[in-house]
Structures are given as structure tokens and as C-alpha cells.
Amino acid sequence: MRRTTSFDLVVLKMAIHGIVVAGIASNSLFAHVQLFLLRRNTQVKSRAKASCLFLESDIQPELTPPLYSGYTFIHHRVD
């Protein structure tokens, strides 16, 4: 099981609007997040360089507060 690093993409499921928002976290999971819009089918809609691979089983419990337990991580190294 690979640890989620600060350079991994974080997907935030926004149920109200039915869209998925991904961001790049820098120093902490919820700090300095740059947002990208993705379609529901996970195809990249913006300029993000991403090969989207959902690894929901790879979520680290200590990085997922109960309030955000529905969030999914996309593991992708951003250069």
C-alpha cells in the first residue's frame, strides 16, 4: 500500500453539483490546492496532466478525517 504524498492529486466529490474536483496539495492535504474540473467519467476536462487511476483501497485512514471519508485519491505524480 503506497502512502499518499503531497504531490498526489486529491479528488473531492461535490455531490451538490455532481462534479468531481481535483487539486494538488502542497504542504498539507487541504492547503494550497489548485483546482481542476473533471467530468463524472473521470476524463480530464481542464489542462491537468493526469493519467487517472482510482485507488480507493489505497486511502490512508490517518489522512482522511471522518468529515471527508467520501473523498477519493487519484495517484499521479505531477512534474
XYZ file of C-alpha atoms in Angstrom:
79
model
C 0.000 0.000 0.000
C 1.608 3.242 -1.171
C 1.396 6.340 1.016
C -0.287 9.386 -0.462
C 2.299 12.117 -0.943
C 1.833 15.865 -1.061
C 2.192 15.754 -4.848
C -0.656 13.336 -5.440
C -3.927 14.543 -6.866
C -6.822 14.663 -4.424
C -10.330 14.185 -5.737
C -13.152 15.912 -3.885
C -16.592 14.591 -4.765
C -19.032 17.501 -4.815
C -22.425 15.818 -4.667
C -24.380 19.058 -4.852
C -23.126 19.924 -8.323
C -22.462 16.349 -9.401
C -18.922 17.145 -10.468
C -15.525 15.990 -9.347
C -12.862 18.487 -8.354
C -9.213 17.507 -8.186
C -6.437 19.502 -6.636
C -2.742 19.389 -5.984
C -1.935 19.674 -2.296
C 1.449 21.103 -1.417
C 2.431 21.081 2.264
C -0.721 19.546 3.674
C -3.715 17.731 2.317
C -6.004 20.748 2.323
C -3.505 23.603 1.844
C -2.602 25.400 -1.372
C -4.985 23.397 -3.516
C -5.046 24.076 -7.223
C -8.399 23.011 -8.629
C -9.205 21.143 -11.780
C -12.633 20.188 -13.045
C -13.164 16.633 -14.138
C -16.176 15.047 -15.754
C -18.107 12.358 -13.944
C -16.487 9.724 -16.143
C -13.068 10.964 -14.875
C -11.892 12.237 -18.249
C -9.789 15.330 -17.781
C -11.740 18.464 -18.688
C -9.087 21.056 -17.886
C -5.364 21.456 -18.585
C -4.365 18.970 -15.893
C -1.766 16.406 -16.924
C -3.249 13.255 -15.495
C -3.451 9.572 -16.106
C -6.372 8.984 -13.798
C -6.109 5.826 -11.754
C -8.505 5.461 -8.848
C -7.035 3.502 -5.955
C -9.738 3.829 -3.327
C -8.291 0.948 -1.313
C -5.057 2.935 -1.046
C -6.562 5.743 1.044
C -4.662 6.210 4.291
C -7.123 6.457 7.224
C -4.943 8.976 9.056
C -5.112 11.290 6.023
C -8.883 11.025 5.725
C -10.758 12.833 8.501
C -14.268 11.428 9.125
C -15.838 14.508 7.535
C -14.020 13.781 4.279
C -14.303 9.999 4.254
C -16.096 10.072 0.891
C -13.124 11.612 -0.889
C -11.094 9.594 -3.355
C -7.410 9.934 -4.129
C -6.024 9.903 -7.653
C -2.395 8.847 -7.565
C -0.460 10.714 -10.202
C 2.941 12.343 -9.994
C 2.843 15.935 -11.223
C 6.137 17.317 -12.533
